[in-house]
PDB file of C-alpha atoms in Angstrom:
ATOM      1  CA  UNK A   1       8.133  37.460 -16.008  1.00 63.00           C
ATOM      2  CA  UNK A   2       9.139  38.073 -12.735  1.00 64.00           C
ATOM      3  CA  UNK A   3       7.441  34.597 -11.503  1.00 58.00           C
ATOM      4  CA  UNK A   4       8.780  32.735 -14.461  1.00 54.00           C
ATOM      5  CA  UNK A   5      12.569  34.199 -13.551  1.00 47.00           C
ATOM      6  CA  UNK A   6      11.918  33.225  -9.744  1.00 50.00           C
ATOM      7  CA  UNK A   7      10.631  29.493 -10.441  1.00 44.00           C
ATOM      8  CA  UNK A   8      13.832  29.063 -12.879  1.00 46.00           C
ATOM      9  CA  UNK A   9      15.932  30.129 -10.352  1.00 45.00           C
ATOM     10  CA  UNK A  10      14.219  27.304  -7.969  1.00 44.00           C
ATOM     11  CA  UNK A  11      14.319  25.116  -9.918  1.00 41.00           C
ATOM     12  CA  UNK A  12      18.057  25.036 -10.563  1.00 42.00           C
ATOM     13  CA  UNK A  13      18.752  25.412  -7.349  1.00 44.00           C
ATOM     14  CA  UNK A  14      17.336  21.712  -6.346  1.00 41.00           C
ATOM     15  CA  UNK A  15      19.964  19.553  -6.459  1.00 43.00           C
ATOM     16  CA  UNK A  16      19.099  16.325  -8.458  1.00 44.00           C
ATOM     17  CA  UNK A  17      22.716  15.376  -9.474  1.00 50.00           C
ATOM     18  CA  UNK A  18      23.857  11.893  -8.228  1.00 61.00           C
ATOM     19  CA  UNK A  19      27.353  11.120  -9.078  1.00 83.00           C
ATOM     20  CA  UNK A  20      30.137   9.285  -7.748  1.00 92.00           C
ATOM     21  CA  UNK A  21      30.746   8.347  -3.949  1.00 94.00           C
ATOM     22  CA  UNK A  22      29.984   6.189  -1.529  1.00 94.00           C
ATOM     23  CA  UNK A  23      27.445   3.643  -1.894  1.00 96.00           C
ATOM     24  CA  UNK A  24      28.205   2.369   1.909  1.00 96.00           C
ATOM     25  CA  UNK A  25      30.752   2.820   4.831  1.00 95.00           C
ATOM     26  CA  UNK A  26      31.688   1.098   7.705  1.00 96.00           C
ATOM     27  CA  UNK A  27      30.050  -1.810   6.638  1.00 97.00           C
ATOM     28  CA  UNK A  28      30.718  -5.594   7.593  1.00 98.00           C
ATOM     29  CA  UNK A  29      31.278  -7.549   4.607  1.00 98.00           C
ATOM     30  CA  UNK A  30      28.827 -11.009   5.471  1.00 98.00           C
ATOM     31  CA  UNK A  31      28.464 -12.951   2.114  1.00 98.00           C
ATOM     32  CA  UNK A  32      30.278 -12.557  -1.285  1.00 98.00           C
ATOM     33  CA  UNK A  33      29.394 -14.246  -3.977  1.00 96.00           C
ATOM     34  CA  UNK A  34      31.460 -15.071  -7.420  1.00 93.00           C
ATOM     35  CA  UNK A  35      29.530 -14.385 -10.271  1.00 89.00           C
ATOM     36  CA  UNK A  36      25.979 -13.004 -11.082  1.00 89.00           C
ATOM     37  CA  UNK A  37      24.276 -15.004 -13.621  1.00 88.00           C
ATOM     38  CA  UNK A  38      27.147 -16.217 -15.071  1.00 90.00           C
ATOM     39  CA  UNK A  39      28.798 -12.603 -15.909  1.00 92.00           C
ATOM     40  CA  UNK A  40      31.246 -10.819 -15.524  1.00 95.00           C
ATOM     41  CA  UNK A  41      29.687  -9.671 -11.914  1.00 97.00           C
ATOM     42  CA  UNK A  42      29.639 -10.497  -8.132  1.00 97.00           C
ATOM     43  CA  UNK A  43      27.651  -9.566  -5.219  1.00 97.00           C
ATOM     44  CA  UNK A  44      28.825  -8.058  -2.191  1.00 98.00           C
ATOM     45  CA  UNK A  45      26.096  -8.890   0.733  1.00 98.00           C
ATOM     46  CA  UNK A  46      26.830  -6.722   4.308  1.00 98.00           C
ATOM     47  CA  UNK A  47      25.497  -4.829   7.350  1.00 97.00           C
ATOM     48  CA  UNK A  48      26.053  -1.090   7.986  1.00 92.00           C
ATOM     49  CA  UNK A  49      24.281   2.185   9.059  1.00 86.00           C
ATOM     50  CA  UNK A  50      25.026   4.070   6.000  1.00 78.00           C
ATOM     51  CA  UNK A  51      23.419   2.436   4.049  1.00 78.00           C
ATOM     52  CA  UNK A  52      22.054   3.087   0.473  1.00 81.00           C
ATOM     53  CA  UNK A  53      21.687  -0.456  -1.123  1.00 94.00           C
ATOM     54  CA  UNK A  54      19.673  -2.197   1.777  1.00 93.00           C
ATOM     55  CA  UNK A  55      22.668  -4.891   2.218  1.00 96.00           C
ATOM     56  CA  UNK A  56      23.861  -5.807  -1.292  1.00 97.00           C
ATOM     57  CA  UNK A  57      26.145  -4.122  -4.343  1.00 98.00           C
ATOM     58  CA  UNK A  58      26.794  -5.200  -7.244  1.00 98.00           C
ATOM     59  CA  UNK A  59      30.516  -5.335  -9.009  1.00 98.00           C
ATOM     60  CA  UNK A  60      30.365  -5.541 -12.592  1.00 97.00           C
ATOM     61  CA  UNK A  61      33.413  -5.500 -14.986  1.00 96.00           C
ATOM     62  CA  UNK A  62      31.711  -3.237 -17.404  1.00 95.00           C
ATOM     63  CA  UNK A  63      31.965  -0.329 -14.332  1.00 95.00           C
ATOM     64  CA  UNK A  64      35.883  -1.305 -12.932  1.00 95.00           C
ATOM     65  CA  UNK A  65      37.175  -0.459 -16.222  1.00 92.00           C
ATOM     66  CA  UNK A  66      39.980  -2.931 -16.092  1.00 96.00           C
ATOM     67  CA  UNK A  67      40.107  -6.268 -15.333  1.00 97.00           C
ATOM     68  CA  UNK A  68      42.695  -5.859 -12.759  1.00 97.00           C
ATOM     69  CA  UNK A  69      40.615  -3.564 -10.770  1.00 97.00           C
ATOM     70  CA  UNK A  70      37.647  -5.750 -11.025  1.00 97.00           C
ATOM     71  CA  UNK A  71      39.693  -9.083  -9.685  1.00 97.00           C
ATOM     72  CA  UNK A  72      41.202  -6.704  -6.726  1.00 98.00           C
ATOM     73  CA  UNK A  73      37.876  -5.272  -5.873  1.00 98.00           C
ATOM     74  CA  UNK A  74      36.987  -9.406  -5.536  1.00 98.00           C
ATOM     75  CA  UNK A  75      39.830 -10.232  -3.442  1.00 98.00           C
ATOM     76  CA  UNK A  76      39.256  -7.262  -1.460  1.00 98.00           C
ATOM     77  CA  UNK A  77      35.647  -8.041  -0.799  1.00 98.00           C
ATOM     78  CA  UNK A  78      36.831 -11.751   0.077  1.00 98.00           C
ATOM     79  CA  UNK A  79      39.599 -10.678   2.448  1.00 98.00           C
ATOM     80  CA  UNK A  80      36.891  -8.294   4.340  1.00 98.00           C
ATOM     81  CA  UNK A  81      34.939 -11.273   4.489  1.00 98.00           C
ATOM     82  CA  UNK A  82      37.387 -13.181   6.355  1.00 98.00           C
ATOM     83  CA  UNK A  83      38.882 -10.749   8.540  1.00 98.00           C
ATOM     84  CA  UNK A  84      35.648  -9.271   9.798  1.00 98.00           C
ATOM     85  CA  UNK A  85      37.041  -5.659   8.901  1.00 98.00           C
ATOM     86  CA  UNK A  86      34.925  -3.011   8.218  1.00 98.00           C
ATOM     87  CA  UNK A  87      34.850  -1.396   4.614  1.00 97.00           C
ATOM     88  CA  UNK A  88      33.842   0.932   2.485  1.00 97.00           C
ATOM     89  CA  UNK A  89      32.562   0.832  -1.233  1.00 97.00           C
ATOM     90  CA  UNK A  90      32.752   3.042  -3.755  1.00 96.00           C
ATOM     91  CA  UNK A  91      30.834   3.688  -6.861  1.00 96.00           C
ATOM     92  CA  UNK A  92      32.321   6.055  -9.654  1.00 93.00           C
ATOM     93  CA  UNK A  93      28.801   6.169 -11.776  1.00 92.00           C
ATOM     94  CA  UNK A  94      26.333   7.246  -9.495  1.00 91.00           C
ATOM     95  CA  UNK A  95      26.324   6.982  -5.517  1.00 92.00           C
ATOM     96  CA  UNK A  96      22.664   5.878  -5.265  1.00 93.00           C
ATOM     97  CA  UNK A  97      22.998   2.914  -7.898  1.00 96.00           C
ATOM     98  CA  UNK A  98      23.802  -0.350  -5.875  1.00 97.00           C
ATOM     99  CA  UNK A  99      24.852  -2.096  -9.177  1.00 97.00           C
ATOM    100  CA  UNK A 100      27.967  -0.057 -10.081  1.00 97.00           C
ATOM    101  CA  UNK A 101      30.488  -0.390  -6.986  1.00 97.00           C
ATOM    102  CA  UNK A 102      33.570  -0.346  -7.882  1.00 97.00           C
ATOM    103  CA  UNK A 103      36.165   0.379  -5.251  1.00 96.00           C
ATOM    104  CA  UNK A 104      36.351  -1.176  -1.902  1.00 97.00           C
ATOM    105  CA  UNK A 105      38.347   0.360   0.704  1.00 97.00           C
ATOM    106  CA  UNK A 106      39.708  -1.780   3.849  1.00 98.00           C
ATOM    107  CA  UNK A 107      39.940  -0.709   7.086  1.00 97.00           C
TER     108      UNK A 107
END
């Protein structure tokens, strides 16, 4: 019983949750593209050193929840592009799962 009660207790203890945050910071945006297979999607291609998505994320309109924040999410990603400024993207489904970004912060 005693093991049983002691291996529960371990095993809650792992943390397995992934939920929303960061998917990368500091990055430099270096290639956007303006659909994905003719969806409702678009790629975001960059370099950084935090870095869970090994360059690329994914922007659907299924995960912005409104139009309007998917098109500003694209313009943002564009403008980053241009101006060489570093960003940040965020992902309100699961920080490890490079085809849900959502936000993108400019900076």
């Amino acid at each position: 019983m005693r093991k049983s009660l002691t291996l529960f207790f371990m095993l809650l203890s792992i943390n397995t949750y992934a939920g929303e945050g960061y998917l990368t910071q500091d990055a430099i945006v270096t290639k956007v593209s303006s659909t994905s297979q003719n969806a409702d999607a678009f790629w975001v291609w960059y370099s950084s050193n935090t870095d869970n998505c090994s360059g690329k994320i994914k922007f659907q309109l299924v995960n912005a929840g409104t139009e309007g924040v998917f098109q500003r999410s694209f313009t943002l990603a564009t403008t980053a592009l241009v101006s060489g400024k570093k960003v940040g993207i965020w992902s309100y489904k699961d920080d490890t799962d490079c085809f849900s970004g959502v936000s993108i912060d400019v900076y």
